[in-house]
Amino acid sequence: MTGCGAGLSVYLHFFPQRRLFTALRRFLGGGRASDGKKVSSFGASAAALAGSLGTGNIAGVAAALTAGGPGAVFWMWVSAFGGMALKYSEILLAVHGRRKGDSSGPMGYIARNVGPVAAWVFAFGCVGASFGTGNMAQANAAADALHTAFGLPKIICGLFLGLAAFLVLRGGKGRVASAAGFLIPVVGGLYIAGAGAVLLLHLDRLPGAFCLVFSDAFSFQSVSGGVLGVFVSRAFRTGIARGVFTNEAGLGSAPIVHSAADSSSPADEGLWGVAEVALDTLVMCTLTAAVLLVVPCPGVDGAAWTAAAFSSALGDWAGGFLGVSSALLAFASLLTWHWCGEAALSYLGAGRRGLLFYRAAFFLAAVLGSVIPVQTVLSASDLLNFFMAAPNLLALFRARKTVREETLVYISQKR
């Protein structure tokens, strides 16, 4: 996947990367909010970012550091560099397809460039993944965090999470985008502020931490761990082998959301994806890694390491802060993945009754996910993620000329 991103970057003359700061300024400026009926570009981007953030950016980075050492952080940055081109391209193609009367997002451009069977495989994988890493793993992580922080029964956490999601989902895509547009800036901003406070308290250790990242980056252990770290960022307590892609670039989930955005420019919409990759990996993952490196906590790893680092620096209240942050990120991720799963199920031919059954099953999965071990679910999700990524990457390769043509049109219009 990193190789595909690098190839597309060269093919596009690094256009997505060169527009990084423009994309970030626009995202941080907020743009036009979704009004509950139409989905704005900002709302779609916030929803897509919610799907990739989840709980893994708090706990998953610790697993990458445990597996590959501090140098793993460097290789996650490298993966993000190529991921910008992947996400830009897949979102561009999804919006471009609407000109042909096709609003099915990645399923549409996969069918046109690879074939209908590949599109069905992608849709099947997306529906399955929406129950696994998009639902049960998120519910389990949120329930575990709230139980640890406040002693709440996990089943109650799962019921509340599922019911809250059910109520929001009744409002359709517009309400999901509005919820994400509110939650992601607020929760993300609070988490960044908390991590920033930890780093300010240990400012003298920060230069040494980043020196360690670069000096350790080219050892064999760190290279292998960093590559695996690409897959860790959305994992919950199951280690490197059970992870998924940290920013979901190339997976095909983001173009499902962006295909509903009220935007007429494919390339312009694609730039929102560049900001998503940067905020997910270069900001959130880097901040978590920096906190863990300046506040070492021997004897703990994963989510416990992150919680111990925050509590050690800020006090016992930080455990509750992380618990609430984890729950809200899980909730936002769950909403986005339902959106993706429902779109994929519709593509497979499900009618109104089938979609209602899916929504009910999604609610039950959140409740069950809060109380049962999810190792088996995550193992199956690895395969389902492959079913999504493989046809999507092949379609991106075959449609690369369309991506470049749309990019050149966008550049000429901006001159």
CSV table of C-alpha atoms in Angstrom, one decimal:
chain,number,residue,atom,x,y,z
A,1,MET,CA,0.0,0.0,0.0
A,2,THR,CA,2.9,2.4,0.8
A,3,GLY,CA,4.4,1.5,-2.6
A,4,CYS,CA,1.1,2.3,-4.4
A,5,GLY,CA,1.0,5.7,-2.6
A,6,ALA,CA,4.6,6.4,-3.5
A,7,GLY,CA,3.9,5.6,-7.2
A,8,LEU,CA,0.8,7.8,-7.3
A,9,SER,CA,2.7,10.6,-5.6
A,10,VAL,CA,5.4,10.5,-8.4
A,11,TYR,CA,2.7,10.2,-11.1
A,12,LEU,CA,0.9,13.3,-9.8
A,13,HIS,CA,4.2,15.2,-9.3
A,14,PHE,CA,3.5,15.3,-5.5
A,15,PHE,CA,0.5,17.6,-6.0
A,16,PRO,CA,-1.4,16.3,-2.9
A,17,GLN,CA,1.6,16.8,-0.7
A,18,ARG,CA,2.4,20.2,-2.1
A,19,ARG,CA,-1.2,21.3,-1.2
A,20,LEU,CA,-1.0,19.9,2.3
A,21,PHE,CA,-1.0,23.3,4.1
A,22,THR,CA,-3.8,24.6,2.0
A,23,ALA,CA,-5.8,21.5,2.9
A,24,LEU,CA,-5.1,21.9,6.6
A,25,ARG,CA,-6.0,25.6,6.6
A,26,ARG,CA,-9.3,24.8,5.0
A,27,PHE,CA,-10.1,21.9,7.4
A,28,LEU,CA,-9.1,23.8,10.5
A,29,GLY,CA,-11.1,26.8,9.3
A,30,GLY,CA,-14.2,24.6,9.5
A,31,GLY,CA,-15.8,25.3,6.2
A,32,ARG,CA,-19.5,25.1,5.8
A,33,ALA,CA,-21.2,22.8,8.3
A,34,SER,CA,-23.6,20.1,7.3
A,35,ASP,CA,-27.2,21.3,7.9
A,36,GLY,CA,-28.7,17.9,8.7
A,37,LYS,CA,-30.0,17.4,5.1
A,38,LYS,CA,-27.0,18.1,2.8
A,39,VAL,CA,-23.5,16.9,3.6
A,40,SER,CA,-20.9,19.6,3.3
A,41,SER,CA,-17.3,18.9,2.4
A,42,PHE,CA,-16.2,19.6,5.9
A,43,GLY,CA,-18.9,17.3,7.4
A,44,ALA,CA,-17.8,14.5,5.0
A,45,SER,CA,-14.2,15.1,5.9
A,46,ALA,CA,-14.9,15.1,9.6
A,47,ALA,CA,-17.0,11.9,9.2
A,48,ALA,CA,-14.2,10.2,7.2
A,49,LEU,CA,-11.6,11.3,9.8
A,50,ALA,CA,-13.9,9.9,12.6
A,51,GLY,CA,-13.9,6.5,10.8
A,52,SER,CA,-10.1,6.4,10.7
A,53,LEU,CA,-9.4,7.8,14.2
A,54,GLY,CA,-11.5,5.6,16.4
A,55,THR,CA,-9.9,4.5,19.6
A,56,GLY,CA,-6.7,3.3,18.0
A,57,ASN,CA,-4.8,6.6,17.8
A,58,ILE,CA,-4.8,6.6,21.6
A,59,ALA,CA,-3.9,2.9,22.2
A,60,GLY,CA,-2.6,1.7,18.9
A,61,VAL,CA,0.5,3.9,18.8
A,62,ALA,CA,1.7,2.3,22.0
A,63,ALA,CA,1.6,-1.1,20.3
A,64,ALA,CA,3.7,0.2,17.4
A,65,LEU,CA,6.3,1.5,19.8
A,66,THR,CA,6.3,-1.7,21.7
A,67,ALA,CA,6.8,-3.7,18.5
A,68,GLY,CA,9.3,-1.6,16.7
A,69,GLY,CA,10.8,0.9,19.1
A,70,PRO,CA,10.8,4.7,18.8
A,71,GLY,CA,11.9,4.5,15.1
A,72,ALA,CA,8.6,3.1,14.2
A,73,VAL,CA,7.2,6.6,14.4
A,74,PHE,CA,9.3,7.7,11.5
A,75,TRP,CA,8.0,5.0,9.3
A,76,MET,CA,4.4,5.9,10.1
A,77,TRP,CA,5.2,9.4,8.9
A,78,VAL,CA,6.6,7.8,5.7
A,79,SER,CA,3.4,5.8,5.2
A,80,ALA,CA,1.3,9.0,5.7
A,81,PHE,CA,3.3,10.8,2.9
A,82,GLY,CA,2.2,8.2,0.4
A,83,GLY,CA,-1.2,7.9,2.0
A,84,MET,CA,-2.0,11.5,1.0
A,85,ALA,CA,-1.9,10.6,-2.7
A,86,LEU,CA,-4.0,7.5,-2.1
A,87,LYS,CA,-6.7,9.3,-0.3
A,88,TYR,CA,-6.7,12.2,-2.6
A,89,SER,CA,-7.1,9.9,-5.6
A,90,GLU,CA,-9.8,7.7,-4.3
A,91,ILE,CA,-12.0,10.6,-3.1
A,92,LEU,CA,-11.4,12.4,-6.5
A,93,LEU,CA,-12.6,9.3,-8.4
A,94,ALA,CA,-15.7,8.9,-6.2
A,95,VAL,CA,-16.8,12.5,-6.8
A,96,HIS,CA,-15.8,12.3,-10.5
A,97,GLY,CA,-18.1,9.3,-10.9
A,98,ARG,CA,-21.2,11.4,-10.0
A,99,ARG,CA,-20.8,13.2,-13.4
A,100,LYS,CA,-21.7,9.8,-14.9
A,101,GLY,CA,-24.7,9.5,-12.7
A,102,ASP,CA,-23.0,7.1,-10.4
A,103,SER,CA,-23.1,8.0,-6.7
A,104,SER,CA,-22.0,4.6,-5.4
A,105,GLY,CA,-18.5,5.9,-4.5
A,106,PRO,CA,-15.7,3.4,-4.7
A,107,MET,CA,-18.0,0.6,-5.8
A,108,GLY,CA,-18.7,2.6,-8.9
A,109,TYR,CA,-15.1,3.3,-10.0
A,110,ILE,CA,-14.0,-0.2,-9.0
A,111,ALA,CA,-16.8,-1.6,-11.3
A,112,ARG,CA,-15.8,0.7,-14.2
A,113,ASN,CA,-12.1,0.1,-13.9
A,114,VAL,CA,-11.8,-3.5,-12.6
A,115,GLY,CA,-15.2,-5.1,-13.0
A,116,PRO,CA,-18.5,-5.7,-11.2
A,117,VAL,CA,-17.2,-8.8,-9.4
A,118,ALA,CA,-14.4,-6.8,-7.8
A,119,ALA,CA,-17.0,-4.1,-6.7
A,120,TRP,CA,-19.1,-6.8,-5.1
A,121,VAL,CA,-16.1,-8.2,-3.3
A,122,PHE,CA,-15.3,-4.7,-2.0
A,123,ALA,CA,-18.9,-4.2,-0.9
A,124,PHE,CA,-19.0,-7.5,0.9
A,125,GLY,CA,-15.7,-6.7,2.7
A,126,CYS,CA,-17.0,-3.3,3.7
A,127,VAL,CA,-20.2,-4.7,5.2
A,128,GLY,CA,-18.3,-7.2,7.2
A,129,ALA,CA,-15.6,-4.7,8.3
A,130,SER,CA,-18.3,-2.4,9.5
A,131,PHE,CA,-19.3,-5.0,12.1
A,132,GLY,CA,-15.7,-5.8,13.1
A,133,THR,CA,-13.2,-3.0,13.4
A,134,GLY,CA,-15.9,-0.4,12.7
A,135,ASN,CA,-18.3,-1.5,15.5
A,136,MET,CA,-17.4,-4.4,17.9
A,137,ALA,CA,-13.8,-3.4,18.4
A,138,GLN,CA,-14.7,0.2,18.9
A,139,ALA,CA,-17.5,-0.7,21.4
A,140,ASN,CA,-15.2,-3.0,23.3
A,141,ALA,CA,-12.5,-0.3,23.5
A,142,ALA,CA,-14.9,2.3,24.6
A,143,ALA,CA,-16.5,0.1,27.2
A,144,ASP,CA,-13.2,-1.0,28.6
A,145,ALA,CA,-12.0,2.6,28.8
A,146,LEU,CA,-15.1,3.8,30.7
A,147,HIS,CA,-15.1,0.7,32.9
A,148,THR,CA,-11.5,1.4,33.9
A,149,ALA,CA,-12.0,5.1,34.4
A,150,PHE,CA,-15.3,5.1,36.2
A,151,GLY,CA,-16.2,1.5,37.1
A,152,LEU,CA,-19.2,1.5,34.8
A,153,PRO,CA,-20.5,-2.0,33.8
A,154,LYS,CA,-19.4,-2.8,30.3
A,155,ILE,CA,-22.9,-3.9,29.2
A,156,ILE,CA,-24.3,-0.5,30.2
A,157,CYS,CA,-21.6,1.2,28.2
A,158,GLY,CA,-22.5,-0.9,25.2
A,159,LEU,CA,-26.2,-0.3,25.5
A,160,PHE,CA,-25.7,3.4,25.8
A,161,LEU,CA,-23.3,3.5,22.8
A,162,GLY,CA,-25.6,1.5,20.6
A,163,LEU,CA,-28.7,3.4,21.6
A,164,ALA,CA,-27.0,6.8,21.0
A,165,ALA,CA,-25.8,5.6,17.6
A,166,PHE,CA,-29.2,4.3,16.7
A,167,LEU,CA,-30.8,7.7,17.5
A,168,VAL,CA,-28.2,9.6,15.4
A,169,LEU,CA,-28.4,7.2,12.5
A,170,ARG,CA,-32.2,7.8,12.2
A,171,GLY,CA,-31.4,11.2,10.9
A,172,GLY,CA,-29.5,9.9,7.9
A,173,LYS,CA,-26.2,10.9,6.4
A,174,GLY,CA,-26.7,14.6,7.1
A,175,ARG,CA,-27.1,14.0,10.8
A,176,VAL,CA,-24.0,11.7,10.9
A,177,ALA,CA,-21.9,14.4,9.2
A,178,SER,CA,-23.2,17.0,11.6
A,179,ALA,CA,-22.4,14.9,14.6
A,180,ALA,CA,-18.9,14.1,13.3
A,181,GLY,CA,-18.4,17.8,12.4
A,182,PHE,CA,-19.1,18.6,16.1
A,183,LEU,CA,-17.4,15.7,17.8
A,184,ILE,CA,-14.1,15.5,15.9
A,185,PRO,CA,-13.0,19.1,16.4
A,186,VAL,CA,-14.1,19.1,20.1
A,187,VAL,CA,-12.7,15.7,21.1
A,188,GLY,CA,-9.6,16.1,18.9
A,189,GLY,CA,-9.0,19.6,20.2
A,190,LEU,CA,-9.3,18.5,23.8
A,191,TYR,CA,-7.0,15.5,23.2
A,192,ILE,CA,-4.4,17.7,21.5
A,193,ALA,CA,-4.6,20.2,24.4
A,194,GLY,CA,-4.1,17.3,26.9
A,195,ALA,CA,-1.2,15.9,25.1
A,196,GLY,CA,0.3,19.4,24.6
A,197,ALA,CA,0.0,19.9,28.4
A,198,VAL,CA,2.0,16.7,29.0
A,199,LEU,CA,4.7,17.7,26.6
A,200,LEU,CA,5.0,21.2,28.1
A,201,LEU,CA,5.5,19.7,31.5
A,202,HIS,CA,8.3,17.5,30.0
A,203,LEU,CA,9.7,20.0,27.4
A,204,ASP,CA,13.3,19.2,28.3
A,205,ARG,CA,12.8,15.6,27.3
A,206,LEU,CA,11.2,16.3,23.9
A,207,PRO,CA,14.4,17.0,21.8
A,208,GLY,CA,15.9,13.7,23.1
A,209,ALA,CA,12.7,11.8,22.2
A,210,PHE,CA,12.7,13.0,18.6
A,211,CYS,CA,16.4,12.3,18.3
A,212,LEU,CA,15.7,8.8,19.4
A,213,VAL,CA,13.0,8.5,16.8
A,214,PHE,CA,15.4,9.4,14.0
A,215,SER,CA,18.4,7.5,15.3
A,216,ASP,CA,16.4,4.3,15.8
A,217,ALA,CA,14.5,4.6,12.5
A,218,PHE,CA,16.8,2.6,10.4
A,219,SER,CA,17.4,-0.5,12.6
A,220,PHE,CA,15.7,-3.6,11.3
A,221,GLN,CA,13.5,-3.9,14.4
A,222,SER,CA,12.1,-0.3,13.9
A,223,VAL,CA,11.6,-0.7,10.1
A,224,SER,CA,9.5,-3.8,10.6
A,225,GLY,CA,7.7,-2.3,13.5
A,226,GLY,CA,7.0,0.9,11.7
A,227,VAL,CA,5.5,-0.8,8.7
A,228,LEU,CA,3.4,-2.9,11.0
A,229,GLY,CA,2.5,0.3,12.8
A,230,VAL,CA,0.6,1.4,9.7
A,231,PHE,CA,-1.8,-1.4,10.6
A,232,VAL,CA,-1.8,-0.8,14.3
A,233,SER,CA,-3.4,2.5,14.7
A,234,ARG,CA,-7.0,1.2,14.7
A,235,ALA,CA,-6.2,-2.0,16.6
A,236,PHE,CA,-7.4,-2.8,20.2
A,237,ARG,CA,-5.1,-4.7,22.5
A,238,THR,CA,-4.5,-7.5,20.1
A,239,GLY,CA,-1.1,-6.3,18.8
A,240,ILE,CA,0.4,-5.7,15.4
A,241,ALA,CA,-1.1,-8.7,13.5
A,242,ARG,CA,-4.7,-7.6,14.4
A,243,GLY,CA,-4.4,-4.0,13.2
A,244,VAL,CA,-5.9,-2.0,10.3
A,245,PHE,CA,-4.6,1.0,8.4
A,246,THR,CA,-3.9,4.0,10.6
A,247,ASN,CA,-5.5,6.6,8.2
A,248,GLU,CA,-7.5,4.2,6.0
A,249,ALA,CA,-5.8,5.7,2.9
A,250,GLY,CA,-6.4,3.3,0.0
A,251,LEU,CA,-8.9,1.2,2.0
A,252,GLY,CA,-11.9,2.8,0.2
A,253,SER,CA,-13.9,3.9,3.2
A,254,ALA,CA,-13.4,7.6,2.8
A,255,PRO,CA,-14.7,7.9,-0.8
A,256,ILE,CA,-18.0,6.3,0.4
A,257,VAL,CA,-18.5,9.3,2.7
A,258,HIS,CA,-17.1,12.0,0.4
A,259,SER,CA,-19.3,10.8,-2.6
A,260,ALA,CA,-22.2,12.3,-0.7
A,261,ALA,CA,-20.6,15.7,-0.2
A,262,ASP,CA,-22.1,18.7,-1.8
A,263,SER,CA,-19.2,19.4,-4.0
A,264,SER,CA,-18.8,19.8,-7.8
A,265,SER,CA,-14.9,19.6,-8.0
A,266,PRO,CA,-13.4,16.2,-7.7
A,267,ALA,CA,-9.9,17.4,-7.1
A,268,ASP,CA,-11.0,20.0,-4.6
A,269,GLU,CA,-12.9,17.4,-2.6
A,270,GLY,CA,-9.8,15.1,-2.8
A,271,LEU,CA,-7.7,17.7,-1.0
A,272,TRP,CA,-9.9,17.2,2.1
A,273,GLY,CA,-8.6,13.7,2.3
A,274,VAL,CA,-5.0,15.0,2.4
A,275,ALA,CA,-5.9,16.9,5.5
A,276,GLU,CA,-7.4,13.8,7.0
A,277,VAL,CA,-4.2,11.8,6.6
A,278,ALA,CA,-2.1,14.6,8.1
A,279,LEU,CA,-4.4,15.1,11.1
A,280,ASP,CA,-4.7,11.4,11.8
A,281,THR,CA,-1.1,10.3,11.5
A,282,LEU,CA,1.1,13.4,11.5
A,283,VAL,CA,-0.8,15.1,14.4
A,284,MET,CA,-2.7,12.6,16.5
A,285,CYS,CA,-0.3,9.7,16.2
A,286,THR,CA,2.7,11.9,16.6
A,287,LEU,CA,1.4,13.6,19.7
A,288,THR,CA,0.5,10.2,21.3
A,289,ALA,CA,4.0,8.9,20.5
A,290,ALA,CA,5.7,12.0,21.9
A,291,VAL,CA,3.7,11.6,25.2
A,292,LEU,CA,4.7,8.0,25.5
A,293,LEU,CA,8.4,8.7,24.8
A,294,VAL,CA,8.7,11.5,27.3
A,295,VAL,CA,6.7,9.7,30.0
A,296,PRO,CA,8.0,6.1,29.9
A,297,CYS,CA,5.9,3.7,32.0
A,298,PRO,CA,7.8,0.3,32.4
A,299,GLY,CA,5.6,-2.7,32.7
A,300,VAL,CA,2.6,-1.5,30.8
A,301,ASP,CA,1.8,-1.3,27.1
A,302,GLY,CA,-1.1,-0.6,24.8
A,303,ALA,CA,-4.0,1.5,26.2
A,304,ALA,CA,-2.7,1.1,29.7
A,305,TRP,CA,0.6,2.7,28.7
A,306,THR,CA,-1.2,5.7,27.3
A,307,ALA,CA,-3.4,6.1,30.4
A,308,ALA,CA,-0.5,5.7,32.7
A,309,ALA,CA,1.5,8.3,30.9
A,310,PHE,CA,-1.3,10.9,31.0
A,311,SER,CA,-2.1,10.1,34.7
A,312,SER,CA,1.6,10.3,35.7
A,313,ALA,CA,2.0,13.7,34.1
A,314,LEU,CA,-1.4,15.3,34.8
A,315,GLY,CA,-2.9,13.4,37.7
A,316,ASP,CA,-5.5,10.8,38.3
A,317,TRP,CA,-8.2,12.8,36.5
A,318,ALA,CA,-6.5,12.2,33.2
A,319,GLY,CA,-7.6,8.6,33.3
A,320,GLY,CA,-11.2,9.8,33.2
A,321,PHE,CA,-10.4,12.3,30.5
A,322,LEU,CA,-8.9,9.5,28.3
A,323,GLY,CA,-11.9,7.3,29.0
A,324,VAL,CA,-14.4,9.9,27.8
A,325,SER,CA,-12.2,10.7,24.8
A,326,SER,CA,-11.9,7.1,23.8
A,327,ALA,CA,-15.7,6.6,24.1
A,328,LEU,CA,-16.5,9.7,22.0
A,329,LEU,CA,-14.0,8.7,19.3
A,330,ALA,CA,-15.4,5.2,19.3
A,331,PHE,CA,-18.9,6.6,18.9
A,332,ALA,CA,-17.9,8.8,16.0
A,333,SER,CA,-16.1,6.0,14.3
A,334,LEU,CA,-19.1,3.7,14.8
A,335,LEU,CA,-21.4,6.2,13.1
A,336,THR,CA,-19.1,6.6,10.1
A,337,TRP,CA,-18.7,2.8,9.6
A,338,HIS,CA,-22.4,2.3,9.7
A,339,TRP,CA,-22.7,4.9,6.9
A,340,CYS,CA,-20.1,2.9,4.9
A,341,GLY,CA,-21.7,-0.5,5.6
A,342,GLU,CA,-25.1,0.7,4.7
A,343,ALA,CA,-23.9,2.2,1.4
A,344,ALA,CA,-22.1,-1.1,0.5
A,345,LEU,CA,-25.2,-3.1,1.5
A,346,SER,CA,-27.4,-0.9,-0.8
A,347,TYR,CA,-24.9,-1.5,-3.6
A,348,LEU,CA,-25.4,-5.3,-3.1
A,349,GLY,CA,-29.1,-4.8,-3.6
A,350,ALA,CA,-30.5,-4.6,-0.1
A,351,GLY,CA,-33.9,-2.9,0.1
A,352,ARG,CA,-35.5,-1.0,2.9
A,353,ARG,CA,-36.2,-4.1,5.0
A,354,GLY,CA,-32.7,-5.3,4.6
A,355,LEU,CA,-31.3,-1.9,5.7
A,356,LEU,CA,-33.5,-1.9,8.7
A,357,PHE,CA,-32.3,-5.3,9.7
A,358,TYR,CA,-28.7,-4.2,9.2
A,359,ARG,CA,-29.3,-1.2,11.5
A,360,ALA,CA,-30.8,-3.4,14.2
A,361,ALA,CA,-27.9,-5.9,13.8
A,362,PHE,CA,-25.5,-3.0,14.1
A,363,PHE,CA,-27.0,-2.0,17.4
A,364,LEU,CA,-26.8,-5.5,18.8
A,365,ALA,CA,-23.2,-5.8,17.6
A,366,ALA,CA,-22.3,-2.7,19.6
A,367,VAL,CA,-23.8,-4.2,22.7
A,368,LEU,CA,-22.2,-7.6,22.2
A,369,GLY,CA,-18.9,-6.0,21.4
A,370,SER,CA,-18.7,-4.3,24.7
A,371,VAL,CA,-18.7,-7.5,26.7
A,372,ILE,CA,-17.1,-10.3,24.6
A,373,PRO,CA,-13.5,-10.8,23.5
A,374,VAL,CA,-12.9,-9.3,20.0
A,375,GLN,CA,-9.8,-11.2,19.0
A,376,THR,CA,-11.7,-13.5,16.6
A,377,VAL,CA,-13.6,-10.6,15.2
A,378,LEU,CA,-10.4,-8.7,14.5
A,379,SER,CA,-8.8,-11.7,12.8
A,380,ALA,CA,-11.7,-11.9,10.4
A,381,SER,CA,-11.6,-8.1,9.9
A,382,ASP,CA,-8.0,-8.4,8.6
A,383,LEU,CA,-9.3,-10.5,5.7
A,384,LEU,CA,-12.3,-8.2,5.2
A,385,ASN,CA,-10.0,-5.2,5.0
A,386,PHE,CA,-8.0,-7.0,2.3
A,387,PHE,CA,-11.2,-7.6,0.4
A,388,MET,CA,-11.7,-3.8,0.4
A,389,ALA,CA,-8.1,-2.7,-0.2
A,390,ALA,CA,-7.1,-5.1,-3.0
A,391,PRO,CA,-9.8,-4.1,-5.6
A,392,ASN,CA,-9.6,-0.5,-4.5
A,393,LEU,CA,-5.9,-0.2,-5.1
A,394,LEU,CA,-6.2,-2.0,-8.5
A,395,ALA,CA,-8.9,0.5,-9.5
A,396,LEU,CA,-6.7,3.4,-8.4
A,397,PHE,CA,-3.9,2.2,-10.6
A,398,ARG,CA,-6.1,1.7,-13.7
A,399,ALA,CA,-7.8,5.1,-13.2
A,400,ARG,CA,-4.6,7.0,-12.6
A,401,LYS,CA,-4.9,8.9,-15.9
A,402,THR,CA,-8.3,10.2,-14.8
A,403,VAL,CA,-6.9,11.3,-11.5
A,404,ARG,CA,-4.1,13.2,-13.3
A,405,GLU,CA,-6.4,14.8,-15.9
A,406,GLU,CA,-8.8,16.1,-13.2
A,407,THR,CA,-5.8,17.4,-11.2
A,408,LEU,CA,-4.5,19.3,-14.2
A,409,VAL,CA,-8.0,20.8,-14.8
A,410,TYR,CA,-8.1,21.9,-11.2
A,411,ILE,CA,-4.6,23.5,-11.4
A,412,SER,CA,-5.5,25.4,-14.6
A,413,GLN,CA,-8.7,26.7,-13.0
A,414,LYS,CA,-6.8,28.0,-10.0
A,415,ARG,CA,-4.3,30.0,-12.1
